[in-house]
Coordinates of C-alpha atoms in Angstrom, one line a residue:
M1 CA -21.6 -79.0 -56.8
K2 CA -22.2 -76.9 -59.9
I3 CA -24.0 -73.6 -59.2
Q4 CA -26.7 -72.7 -61.8
S5 CA -28.7 -70.2 -59.8
V6 CA -27.7 -67.2 -57.7
G7 CA -29.4 -64.8 -55.3
V8 CA -27.9 -61.4 -54.9
I9 CA -28.7 -59.2 -51.8
G10 CA -28.5 -55.5 -52.8
A11 CA -29.3 -53.8 -56.1
G12 CA -26.7 -51.1 -55.7
T13 CA -23.4 -50.7 -57.6
M14 CA -21.9 -54.0 -56.4
G15 CA -25.1 -56.0 -56.3
N16 CA -26.4 -55.1 -59.7
G17 CA -22.9 -55.6 -61.1
I18 CA -22.6 -59.1 -59.7
A19 CA -26.1 -59.9 -60.9
Q20 CA -25.2 -58.7 -64.4
V21 CA -22.0 -60.8 -64.5
C22 CA -23.9 -63.9 -63.5
A23 CA -26.8 -63.4 -65.9
V24 CA -24.5 -62.7 -68.9
A25 CA -22.8 -66.1 -68.1
G26 CA -26.2 -67.8 -68.3
L27 CA -27.0 -68.2 -64.6
D28 CA -30.5 -67.5 -63.2
V29 CA -30.4 -64.6 -60.8
V30 CA -32.7 -63.3 -58.2
M31 CA -31.7 -59.7 -57.1
V32 CA -33.3 -58.5 -53.8
D33 CA -33.4 -55.1 -52.2
I34 CA -35.5 -53.3 -49.6
N35 CA -38.2 -51.9 -51.9
D36 CA -39.4 -51.9 -55.5
A37 CA -37.8 -48.6 -56.3
A38 CA -34.3 -49.8 -55.3
V39 CA -34.8 -53.0 -57.2
Q40 CA -35.9 -51.1 -60.4
R41 CA -32.9 -48.7 -60.1
G42 CA -30.7 -51.8 -60.1
L43 CA -32.4 -53.4 -63.1
D44 CA -32.2 -50.1 -65.0
Q45 CA -28.5 -49.8 -64.2
I46 CA -27.9 -53.3 -65.5
S47 CA -29.7 -52.5 -68.7
K48 CA -27.6 -49.3 -69.2
S49 CA -24.4 -51.2 -68.5
L50 CA -25.3 -53.9 -71.0
D51 CA -26.1 -51.2 -73.6
R52 CA -22.6 -49.9 -73.2
L53 CA -21.2 -53.3 -73.8
V54 CA -23.3 -53.7 -76.9
K55 CA -22.1 -50.3 -78.1
K56 CA -18.5 -51.4 -77.6
E57 CA -19.4 -54.6 -79.5
T58 CA -18.2 -56.8 -76.6
L59 CA -21.8 -58.1 -76.4
T60 CA -24.6 -58.5 -79.0
A61 CA -28.1 -57.2 -78.7
D62 CA -29.4 -60.8 -78.4
Q63 CA -27.0 -61.5 -75.6
K64 CA -28.2 -58.4 -73.8
E65 CA -31.8 -59.5 -74.0
A66 CA -30.9 -63.1 -73.0
A67 CA -29.0 -61.8 -69.9
L68 CA -32.0 -59.6 -68.8
K69 CA -34.3 -62.6 -69.0
H70 CA -32.1 -64.4 -66.5
I71 CA -32.6 -61.7 -63.9
K72 CA -35.6 -61.5 -61.6
G73 CA -36.0 -58.5 -59.2
S74 CA -37.6 -59.0 -55.8
T75 CA -38.1 -57.6 -52.3
S76 CA -38.4 -60.9 -50.6
Y77 CA -35.7 -63.3 -49.4
A78 CA -38.2 -66.1 -49.8
D79 CA -37.4 -66.0 -53.5
F80 CA -34.0 -67.4 -52.6
K81 CA -35.5 -70.8 -51.8
G82 CA -33.9 -73.5 -54.0
L83 CA -31.0 -71.4 -55.3
G84 CA -27.5 -72.8 -55.3
L85 CA -25.8 -69.7 -54.0
V86 CA -26.7 -66.5 -52.3
I87 CA -24.2 -63.5 -52.4
E88 CA -24.7 -60.8 -49.8
A89 CA -23.6 -57.4 -51.3
A90 CA -25.2 -55.0 -48.8
T91 CA -23.6 -52.0 -47.0
E92 CA -20.1 -52.7 -45.4
N93 CA -21.5 -52.7 -41.9
Q94 CA -21.1 -55.7 -39.5
A95 CA -24.5 -55.3 -37.8
I96 CA -26.4 -54.9 -41.1
K97 CA -24.7 -57.9 -42.7
E98 CA -25.3 -60.1 -39.6
K99 CA -29.0 -59.3 -39.6
I100 CA -29.4 -60.0 -43.3
L101 CA -27.3 -63.2 -43.2
K102 CA -29.3 -64.5 -40.3
Q103 CA -32.6 -64.0 -42.2
V104 CA -31.2 -65.8 -45.3
D105 CA -29.9 -68.7 -43.2
E106 CA -33.4 -69.3 -41.9
I107 CA -34.9 -69.4 -45.5
V108 CA -32.5 -71.2 -47.7
S109 CA -31.7 -75.0 -47.6
K110 CA -28.7 -76.3 -45.8
D111 CA -27.1 -77.1 -49.2
T112 CA -27.2 -73.5 -50.4
I113 CA -23.8 -71.8 -50.3
I114 CA -23.9 -68.4 -48.7
A115 CA -21.2 -65.8 -49.7
T116 CA -20.5 -62.3 -48.5
N117 CA -19.0 -59.6 -50.8
T118 CA -17.3 -57.9 -47.8
S119 CA -14.1 -56.1 -48.4
S120 CA -12.8 -56.1 -44.8
L121 CA -15.0 -58.0 -42.3
S122 CA -14.1 -61.4 -40.8
I123 CA -15.5 -64.4 -42.8
T124 CA -14.9 -66.6 -39.8
K125 CA -16.9 -64.3 -37.5
L126 CA -19.8 -64.1 -40.0
A127 CA -19.7 -67.9 -40.6
A128 CA -20.0 -68.6 -36.9
L129 CA -23.5 -67.1 -37.0
D130 CA -24.6 -69.5 -39.7
S131 CA -26.4 -72.8 -38.9
N132 CA -24.1 -74.5 -41.3
P133 CA -20.7 -72.6 -41.1
A134 CA -19.0 -75.0 -43.6
R135 CA -21.2 -73.5 -46.4
F136 CA -20.1 -69.9 -45.7
I137 CA -17.4 -68.2 -47.7
G138 CA -16.2 -64.7 -48.8
M139 CA -16.5 -63.8 -52.5
H140 CA -15.1 -60.3 -52.9
F141 CA -15.8 -58.8 -56.3
F142 CA -14.1 -55.5 -57.4
N143 CA -15.8 -52.4 -58.6
P144 CA -17.2 -52.3 -61.2
P145 CA -17.9 -56.1 -61.3
P146 CA -18.6 -56.3 -65.0
L147 CA -15.2 -54.9 -65.9
M148 CA -12.9 -56.1 -63.1
A149 CA -11.5 -59.6 -63.6
L150 CA -10.5 -60.4 -60.0
V151 CA -12.5 -62.1 -57.3
E152 CA -10.9 -62.8 -53.9
V153 CA -12.3 -66.1 -52.6
I154 CA -11.9 -66.0 -48.8
R155 CA -12.0 -69.1 -46.7
G156 CA -13.2 -68.7 -43.1
L157 CA -11.8 -71.2 -40.5
Q158 CA -15.0 -73.3 -41.0
T159 CA -15.3 -73.2 -44.8
S160 CA -15.4 -76.6 -46.4
D161 CA -13.2 -77.8 -49.3
A162 CA -16.4 -78.5 -51.2
T163 CA -17.7 -75.0 -50.7
H164 CA -14.4 -73.5 -51.8
A165 CA -14.2 -75.7 -54.9
A166 CA -17.7 -74.8 -56.0
I167 CA -17.1 -71.1 -55.7
I168 CA -13.8 -71.3 -57.5
D169 CA -15.6 -73.1 -60.4
M170 CA -18.5 -70.7 -60.4
A171 CA -16.1 -67.6 -60.5
K172 CA -14.3 -69.0 -63.5
R173 CA -17.6 -69.8 -65.3
V174 CA -18.7 -66.2 -65.0
G175 CA -15.5 -65.0 -66.5
K176 CA -13.6 -64.0 -63.4
E177 CA -10.0 -64.8 -62.2
P178 CA -10.3 -66.1 -58.6
I179 CA -7.5 -66.0 -56.0
T180 CA -7.8 -67.9 -52.8
V181 CA -7.2 -65.9 -49.6
K182 CA -7.1 -66.7 -45.9
N183 CA -9.3 -64.8 -43.6
S184 CA -7.6 -61.6 -42.4
P185 CA -8.7 -58.0 -42.3
G186 CA -8.6 -56.5 -45.8
F187 CA -7.6 -59.9 -47.3
V188 CA -4.9 -59.3 -49.9
V189 CA -5.7 -56.4 -52.3
N190 CA -7.2 -53.9 -49.9
R191 CA -4.6 -54.8 -47.2
I192 CA -2.0 -53.4 -49.6
L193 CA -4.1 -50.7 -51.4
L194 CA -5.7 -48.9 -48.4
P195 CA -2.5 -48.2 -46.5
M196 CA -1.1 -46.8 -49.7
I197 CA -4.0 -44.5 -50.0
N198 CA -3.7 -43.6 -46.3
E199 CA 0.0 -42.8 -46.9
A200 CA -0.9 -40.5 -49.8
F201 CA -3.1 -38.5 -47.4
F202 CA -0.1 -38.2 -45.0
V203 CA 2.0 -37.0 -47.9
L204 CA -0.7 -34.5 -48.8
S205 CA -1.2 -33.3 -45.2
E206 CA 2.6 -32.7 -44.9
G207 CA 2.5 -30.5 -47.9
L208 CA 5.1 -32.5 -49.8
A209 CA 3.2 -32.0 -53.1
S210 CA -0.1 -31.0 -54.5
P211 CA -2.9 -33.6 -54.9
E212 CA -2.4 -33.4 -58.7
D213 CA 1.3 -34.0 -58.4
I214 CA 0.9 -36.8 -55.9
D215 CA -1.5 -38.6 -58.3
A216 CA 0.6 -37.8 -61.4
G217 CA 3.7 -39.2 -59.6
M218 CA 2.0 -42.5 -58.8
K219 CA 0.5 -42.8 -62.3
L220 CA 3.7 -42.0 -64.1
G221 CA 6.2 -43.6 -61.7
C222 CA 4.3 -46.8 -60.8
N223 CA 2.2 -47.2 -63.9
Q224 CA -1.1 -46.9 -61.9
P225 CA -4.2 -46.1 -64.0
I226 CA -5.5 -43.7 -61.4
G227 CA -3.7 -41.8 -58.6
P228 CA -4.3 -42.8 -54.9
L229 CA -6.1 -39.6 -54.0
A230 CA -8.4 -39.7 -57.1
L231 CA -9.0 -43.4 -56.2
A232 CA -9.9 -42.5 -52.7
D233 CA -12.5 -40.0 -54.0
L234 CA -13.9 -42.8 -56.2
I235 CA -14.0 -45.4 -53.4
G236 CA -15.4 -42.8 -50.9
L237 CA -13.3 -41.3 -48.2
D238 CA -15.6 -42.6 -45.5
T239 CA -15.1 -46.1 -46.8
C240 CA -11.3 -45.7 -46.8
L241 CA -11.4 -44.4 -43.3
A242 CA -13.7 -47.3 -42.1
V243 CA -11.3 -49.9 -43.6
M244 CA -8.2 -48.3 -42.0
E245 CA -10.0 -48.3 -38.7
V246 CA -10.7 -52.0 -39.0
Y247 CA -7.0 -52.6 -39.7
F248 CA -5.9 -50.4 -36.8
E249 CA -8.3 -52.1 -34.4
N250 CA -7.5 -55.7 -35.5
F251 CA -3.8 -55.5 -35.9
S252 CA -3.0 -53.0 -33.1
D253 CA -0.2 -51.7 -35.2
S254 CA 0.5 -48.0 -35.6
K255 CA 1.3 -48.3 -39.3
Y256 CA -2.5 -48.6 -39.9
R257 CA -3.3 -45.4 -38.0
P258 CA -5.7 -43.4 -40.2
C259 CA -4.3 -40.1 -41.4
P260 CA -5.8 -37.2 -39.3
L261 CA -6.5 -35.3 -42.6
L262 CA -8.6 -38.2 -43.8
R263 CA -10.6 -38.2 -40.6
E264 CA -11.0 -34.4 -40.9
M265 CA -12.3 -34.5 -44.4
V266 CA -14.8 -37.3 -43.6
A267 CA -16.0 -35.2 -40.6
A268 CA -16.5 -32.3 -43.0
G269 CA -18.6 -34.5 -45.3
Y270 CA -16.0 -34.3 -48.1
L271 CA -16.5 -38.0 -49.1
G272 CA -15.5 -37.9 -52.7
R273 CA -17.4 -38.2 -56.0
K274 CA -20.6 -39.2 -54.3
T275 CA -20.8 -35.9 -52.4
G276 CA -19.3 -33.7 -55.2
R277 CA -16.2 -33.0 -53.1
G278 CA -13.4 -35.0 -51.7
V279 CA -9.7 -34.3 -52.4
Y280 CA -11.0 -32.9 -55.7
T281 CA -14.3 -31.1 -56.6
Y282 CA -16.8 -32.8 -58.9
D283 CA -20.0 -31.7 -60.8
K284 CA -22.8 -33.6 -59.1

């Protein structure tokens, strides 16, 4: 099965980024969000992102216009009828995702592949709610999707070989490098990354070094492009905490215990860049 059309649920950072990647590759895209204003914000963001690529000369003005013509904004899941793939990129919340995916399942044909962009939730559990679990798969893009090469392709226990093969092919056609991952909390990248960030908070809470020196140490000593504390601010401290709680609950292993300082900062509303204050302070 060769996927030629894609539905994207969510016009936020991940949703509009995924829509952009697919449209630039020549796929027809329907991007859906809860209201016209949210959809328009997503479309505007795509246009700005494409403008940056044109300015960097990685895309021509004609390619930008061609990509925009491939994208349709909508507020109705009914527009997903007849598409080859629907990617859910809504908030990382089990109940919200279950509600959305149930609605999509009732609208699209049984041949449409349904993927979720979750970074930590169980693909097997979400697939079990689908009327055709074999067509359900995880497709975890990284932020920002237009710039990050990796896509984790996560098989649930029920995912068919045909579904997996179609998604691997599609990921390559939109210019990404897919890796195949078994279903497990955090999959591969975040399973390694988030405990590292959590440990950086323990190091900070113990007063071993300043935030600046912790980040400089990891950048200079491990050749990381951004330090773990600055990365936590970028991801959102609330998101980091939520993922660690998923690990702690699912693995029942104390090594995944969220750092108390991380909990305290989230309780204070210091969530990172999006609130203007996290480990560091930002101009909003």
